[in-house]
mmCIF file of C-alpha atoms in Angstrom:
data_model
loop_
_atom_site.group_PDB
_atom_site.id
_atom_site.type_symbol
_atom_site.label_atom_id
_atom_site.label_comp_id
_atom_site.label_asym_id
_atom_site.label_seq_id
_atom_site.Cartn_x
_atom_site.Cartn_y
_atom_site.Cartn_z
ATOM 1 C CA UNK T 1 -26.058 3.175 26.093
ATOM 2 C CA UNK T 2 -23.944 1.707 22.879
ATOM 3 C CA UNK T 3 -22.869 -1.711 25.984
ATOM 4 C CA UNK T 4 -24.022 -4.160 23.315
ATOM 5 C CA UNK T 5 -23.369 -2.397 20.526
ATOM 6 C CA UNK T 6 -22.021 -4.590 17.338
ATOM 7 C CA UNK T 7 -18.793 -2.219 15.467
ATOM 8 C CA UNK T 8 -20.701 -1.799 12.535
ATOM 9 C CA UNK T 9 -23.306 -0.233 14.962
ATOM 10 C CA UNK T 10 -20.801 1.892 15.868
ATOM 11 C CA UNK T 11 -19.546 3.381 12.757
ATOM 12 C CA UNK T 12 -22.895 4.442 11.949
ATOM 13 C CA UNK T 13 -23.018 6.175 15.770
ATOM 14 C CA UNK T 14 -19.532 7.412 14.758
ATOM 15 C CA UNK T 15 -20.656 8.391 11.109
ATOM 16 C CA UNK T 16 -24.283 10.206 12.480
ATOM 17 C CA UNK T 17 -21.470 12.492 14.810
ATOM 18 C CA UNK T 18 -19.398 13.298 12.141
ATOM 19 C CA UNK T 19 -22.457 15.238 10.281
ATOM 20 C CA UNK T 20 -22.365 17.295 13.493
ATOM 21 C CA UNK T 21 -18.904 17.991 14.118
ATOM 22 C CA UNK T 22 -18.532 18.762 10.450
ATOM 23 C CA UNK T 23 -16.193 15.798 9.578
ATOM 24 C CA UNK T 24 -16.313 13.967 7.058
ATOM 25 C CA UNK T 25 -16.605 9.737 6.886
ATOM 26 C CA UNK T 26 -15.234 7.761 4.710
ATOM 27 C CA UNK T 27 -15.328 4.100 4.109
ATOM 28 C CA UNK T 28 -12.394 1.930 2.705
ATOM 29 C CA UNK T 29 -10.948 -1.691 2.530
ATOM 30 C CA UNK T 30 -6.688 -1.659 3.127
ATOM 31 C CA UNK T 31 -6.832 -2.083 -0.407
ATOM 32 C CA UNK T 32 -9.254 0.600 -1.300
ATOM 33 C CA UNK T 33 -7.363 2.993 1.626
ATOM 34 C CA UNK T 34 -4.715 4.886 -1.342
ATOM 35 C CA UNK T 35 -7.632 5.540 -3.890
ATOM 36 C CA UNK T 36 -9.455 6.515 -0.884
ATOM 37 C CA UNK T 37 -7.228 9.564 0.361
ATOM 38 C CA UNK T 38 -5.997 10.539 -3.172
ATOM 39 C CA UNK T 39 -9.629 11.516 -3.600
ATOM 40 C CA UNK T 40 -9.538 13.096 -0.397
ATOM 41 C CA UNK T 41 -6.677 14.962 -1.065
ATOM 42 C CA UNK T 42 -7.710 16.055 -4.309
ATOM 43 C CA UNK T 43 -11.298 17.466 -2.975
ATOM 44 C CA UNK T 44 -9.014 19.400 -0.423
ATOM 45 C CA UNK T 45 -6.521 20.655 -2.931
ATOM 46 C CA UNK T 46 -3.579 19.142 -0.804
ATOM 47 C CA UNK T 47 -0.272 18.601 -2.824
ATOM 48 C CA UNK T 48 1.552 18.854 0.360
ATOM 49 C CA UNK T 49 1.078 16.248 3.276
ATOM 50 C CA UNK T 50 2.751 15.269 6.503
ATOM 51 C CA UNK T 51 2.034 12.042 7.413
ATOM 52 C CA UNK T 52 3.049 9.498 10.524
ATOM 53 C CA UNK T 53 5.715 7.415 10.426
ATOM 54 C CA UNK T 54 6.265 3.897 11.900
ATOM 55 C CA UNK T 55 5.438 0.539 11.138
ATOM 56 C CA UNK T 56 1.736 1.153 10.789
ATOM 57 C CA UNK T 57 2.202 2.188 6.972
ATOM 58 C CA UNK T 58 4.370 -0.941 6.321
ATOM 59 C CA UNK T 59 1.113 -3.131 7.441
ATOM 60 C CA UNK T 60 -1.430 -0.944 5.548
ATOM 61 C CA UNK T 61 0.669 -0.304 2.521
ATOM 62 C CA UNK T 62 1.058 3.438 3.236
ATOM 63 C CA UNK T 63 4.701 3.349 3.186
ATOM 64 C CA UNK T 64 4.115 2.777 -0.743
ATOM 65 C CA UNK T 65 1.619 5.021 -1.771
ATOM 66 C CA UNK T 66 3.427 7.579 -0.237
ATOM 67 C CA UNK T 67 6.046 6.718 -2.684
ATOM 68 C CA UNK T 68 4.178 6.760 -5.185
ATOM 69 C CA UNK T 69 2.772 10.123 -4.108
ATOM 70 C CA UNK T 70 6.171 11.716 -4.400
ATOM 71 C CA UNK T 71 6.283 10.296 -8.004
ATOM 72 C CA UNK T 72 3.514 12.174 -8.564
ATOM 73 C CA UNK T 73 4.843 15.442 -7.562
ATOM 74 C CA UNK T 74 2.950 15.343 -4.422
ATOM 75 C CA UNK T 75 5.418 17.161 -1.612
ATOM 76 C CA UNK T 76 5.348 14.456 1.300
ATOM 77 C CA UNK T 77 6.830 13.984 4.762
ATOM 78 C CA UNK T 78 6.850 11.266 6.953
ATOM 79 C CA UNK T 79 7.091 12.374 10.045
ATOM 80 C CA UNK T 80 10.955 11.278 11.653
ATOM 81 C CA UNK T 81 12.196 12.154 14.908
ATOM 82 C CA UNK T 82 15.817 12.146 13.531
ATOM 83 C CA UNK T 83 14.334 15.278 12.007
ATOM 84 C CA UNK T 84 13.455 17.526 14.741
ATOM 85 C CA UNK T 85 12.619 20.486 14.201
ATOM 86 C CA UNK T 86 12.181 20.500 10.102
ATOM 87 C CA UNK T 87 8.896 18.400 10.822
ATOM 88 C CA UNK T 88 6.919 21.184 12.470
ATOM 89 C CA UNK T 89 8.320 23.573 9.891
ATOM 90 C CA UNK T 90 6.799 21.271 7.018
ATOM 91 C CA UNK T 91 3.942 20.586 9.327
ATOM 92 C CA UNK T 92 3.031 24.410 9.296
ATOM 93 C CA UNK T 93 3.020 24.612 5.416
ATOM 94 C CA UNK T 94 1.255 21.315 4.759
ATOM 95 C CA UNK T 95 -1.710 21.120 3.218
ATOM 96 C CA UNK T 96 -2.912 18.176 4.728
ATOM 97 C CA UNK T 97 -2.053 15.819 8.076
ATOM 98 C CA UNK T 98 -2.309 11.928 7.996
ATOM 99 C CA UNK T 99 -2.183 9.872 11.063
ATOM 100 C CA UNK T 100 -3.633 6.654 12.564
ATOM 101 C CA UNK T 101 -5.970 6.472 15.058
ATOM 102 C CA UNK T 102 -5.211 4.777 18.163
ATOM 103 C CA UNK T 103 -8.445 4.959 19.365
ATOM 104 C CA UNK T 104 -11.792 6.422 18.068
ATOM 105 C CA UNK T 105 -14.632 7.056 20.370
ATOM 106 C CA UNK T 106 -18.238 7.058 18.188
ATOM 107 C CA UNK T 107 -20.436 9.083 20.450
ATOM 108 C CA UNK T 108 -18.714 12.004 20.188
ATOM 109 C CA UNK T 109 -16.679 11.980 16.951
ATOM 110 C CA UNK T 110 -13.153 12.096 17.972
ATOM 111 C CA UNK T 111 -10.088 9.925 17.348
ATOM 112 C CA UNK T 112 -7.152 9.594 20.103
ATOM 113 C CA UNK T 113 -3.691 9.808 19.355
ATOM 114 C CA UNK T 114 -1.237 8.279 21.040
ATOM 115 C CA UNK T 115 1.778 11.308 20.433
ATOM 116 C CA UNK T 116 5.564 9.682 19.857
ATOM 117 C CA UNK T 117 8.470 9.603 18.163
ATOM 118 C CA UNK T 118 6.586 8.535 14.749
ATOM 119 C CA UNK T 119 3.114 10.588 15.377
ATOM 120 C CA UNK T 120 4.250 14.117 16.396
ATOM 121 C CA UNK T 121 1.297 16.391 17.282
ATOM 122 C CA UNK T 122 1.897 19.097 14.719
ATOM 123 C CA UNK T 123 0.305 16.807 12.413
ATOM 124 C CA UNK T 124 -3.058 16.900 13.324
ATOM 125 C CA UNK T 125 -2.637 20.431 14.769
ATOM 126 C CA UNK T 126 -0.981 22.416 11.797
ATOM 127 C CA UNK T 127 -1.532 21.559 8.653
ATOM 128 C CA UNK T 128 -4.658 23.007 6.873
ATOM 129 C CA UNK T 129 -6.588 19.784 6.606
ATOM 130 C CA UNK T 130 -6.868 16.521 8.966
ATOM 131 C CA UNK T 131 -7.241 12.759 7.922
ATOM 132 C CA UNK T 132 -7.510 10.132 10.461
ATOM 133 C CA UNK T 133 -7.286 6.981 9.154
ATOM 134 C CA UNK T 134 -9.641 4.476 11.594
ATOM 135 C CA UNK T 135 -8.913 0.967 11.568
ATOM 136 C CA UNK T 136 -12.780 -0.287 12.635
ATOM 137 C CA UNK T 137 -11.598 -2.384 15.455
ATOM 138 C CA UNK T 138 -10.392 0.785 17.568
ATOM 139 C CA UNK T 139 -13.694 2.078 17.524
ATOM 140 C CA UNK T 140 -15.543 2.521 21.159
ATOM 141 C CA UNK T 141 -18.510 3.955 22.542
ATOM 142 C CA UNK T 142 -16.959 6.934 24.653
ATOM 143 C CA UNK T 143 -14.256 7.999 26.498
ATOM 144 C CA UNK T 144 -14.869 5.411 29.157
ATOM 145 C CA UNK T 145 -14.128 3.022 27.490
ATOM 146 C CA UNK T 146 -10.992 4.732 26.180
ATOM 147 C CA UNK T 147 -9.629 5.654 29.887
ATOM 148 C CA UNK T 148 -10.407 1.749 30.527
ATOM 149 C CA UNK T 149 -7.792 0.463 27.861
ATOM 150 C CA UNK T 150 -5.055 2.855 28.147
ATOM 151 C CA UNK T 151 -5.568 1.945 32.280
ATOM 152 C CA UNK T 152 -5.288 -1.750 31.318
ATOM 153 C CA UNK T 153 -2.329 -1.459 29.096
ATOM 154 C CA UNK T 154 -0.102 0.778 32.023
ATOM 155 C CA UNK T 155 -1.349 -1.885 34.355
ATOM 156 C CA UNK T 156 0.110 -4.779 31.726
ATOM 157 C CA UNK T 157 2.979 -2.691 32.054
ATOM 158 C CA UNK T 158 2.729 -1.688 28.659
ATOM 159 C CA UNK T 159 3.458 1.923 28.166
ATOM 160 C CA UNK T 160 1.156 4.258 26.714
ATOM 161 C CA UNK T 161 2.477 7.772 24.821
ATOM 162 C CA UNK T 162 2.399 10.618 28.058
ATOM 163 C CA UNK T 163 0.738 12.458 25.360
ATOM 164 C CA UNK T 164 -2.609 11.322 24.300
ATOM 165 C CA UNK T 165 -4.327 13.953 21.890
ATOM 166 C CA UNK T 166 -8.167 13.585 21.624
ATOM 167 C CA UNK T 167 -9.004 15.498 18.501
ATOM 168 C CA UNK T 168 -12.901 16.049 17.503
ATOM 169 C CA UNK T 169 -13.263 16.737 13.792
ATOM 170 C CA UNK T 170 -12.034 20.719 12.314
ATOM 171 C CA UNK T 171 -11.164 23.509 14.741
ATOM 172 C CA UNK T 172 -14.058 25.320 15.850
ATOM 173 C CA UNK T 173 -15.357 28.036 18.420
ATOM 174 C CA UNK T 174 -18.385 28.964 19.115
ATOM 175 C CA UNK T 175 -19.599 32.998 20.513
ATOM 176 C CA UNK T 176 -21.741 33.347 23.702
ATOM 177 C CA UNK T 177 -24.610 32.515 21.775
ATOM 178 C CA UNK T 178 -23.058 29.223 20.960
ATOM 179 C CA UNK T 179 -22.595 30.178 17.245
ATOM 180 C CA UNK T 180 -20.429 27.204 16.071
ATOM 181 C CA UNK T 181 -17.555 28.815 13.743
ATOM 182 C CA UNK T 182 -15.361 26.185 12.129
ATOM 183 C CA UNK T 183 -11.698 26.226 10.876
ATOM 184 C CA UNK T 184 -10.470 29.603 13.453
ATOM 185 C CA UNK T 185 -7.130 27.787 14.633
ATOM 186 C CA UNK T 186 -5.429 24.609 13.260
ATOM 187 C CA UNK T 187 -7.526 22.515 10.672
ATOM 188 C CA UNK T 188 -10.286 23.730 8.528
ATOM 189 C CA UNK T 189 -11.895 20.924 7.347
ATOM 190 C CA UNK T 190 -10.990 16.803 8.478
ATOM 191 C CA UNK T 191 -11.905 13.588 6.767
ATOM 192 C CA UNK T 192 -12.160 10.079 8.689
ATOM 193 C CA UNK T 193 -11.510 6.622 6.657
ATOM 194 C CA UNK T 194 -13.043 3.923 8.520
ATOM 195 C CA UNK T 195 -11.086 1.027 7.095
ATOM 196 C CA UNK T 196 -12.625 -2.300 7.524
ATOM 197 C CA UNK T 197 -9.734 -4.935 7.642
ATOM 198 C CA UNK T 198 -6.712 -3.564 9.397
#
């Protein structure tokens, strides 16, 4: 199942899970990818947000809308190990988490995280909302495919983080009677921007 698939075949496998995880998908350009979680933001009520560091936000232009977020009288961390232990503290208050996912697996919903020194794991864990921004070329069937690459890059001697989280939409639980309750630890609600030309 999904061997051939095209990636625009597998955002809509990825955007058909989301509906069932109760995440929501967005679309967006690089350019389009500010506008994009400002209204995101805004539908969640977030004025607070920690966000990943690194030089991912340098090559999508995050680096300056977060900037320009401040301006706005947004309250914003980027996430800096130099920091320690102040970035969980702000992570706990946030009202909303940004990273980038390293890897996002369509069949079941859920976007891999490779956890370092610029992409702590309080971000997607404590703050009261999730966003994963998705560049569309990390998307893959399953988590086959996902062990495959992270296998191939440690063989390449390239190392991967020794913490991968694999997160799957809001918190949830479900009773004995597999009553699915969402938002009962971590997260409430998440968003996912699929953006097209990263």
């Amino acid at each position: 199942m999904l061997a051939g698939a095209t990636a625009d075949e597998l955002v809509d496998v990825l955007e058909t899970q989301c509906g069932v995880i109760h995440t929501n998908l967005e679309k967006a350009t690089v350019d389009t990818l500010p506008e994009t979680i400002r209204t995101v933001l805004d539908a969640y009520g977030a004025n607070s947000v920690v966000a990943a560091g690194g030089p991912r936000n340098q090559v999508s232009g995050m680096d300056g809308f977060y900037v320009q977020l401040s301006r706005e009288g947004y309250d914003v961390h980027i996430w800096d190990e130099q920091e320690g232990r102040s970035n969980v503290e702000f992570a706990e208050r946030a009202g909303a988490g940004i990273v980038f996912s390293d890897l996002t697996l369509a069949e079941s919903g859920t976007v891999a995280l490779f956890n370092d020194r610029f992409n702590g794991r309080s971000i997607s864990l404590l703050p009261e909302t999730f966003i994963a921004i998705v560049p569309k070329s990390t998307i893959v069937p399953r988590m086959t495919q996902a062990g495959r690459l992270i296998h191939a890059e440690e063989s390449k001697g390239n190392p991967v983080s020794s913490c991968v989280s694999f997160v799957t939409g809001p918190s949830n639980s479900a009773d004995i009677e597999m009553n699915l309750i969402v938002g009962v630890h971590g997260p409430v609600k998440a968003t996912y921007i699929v953006v097209e030309d990263m």
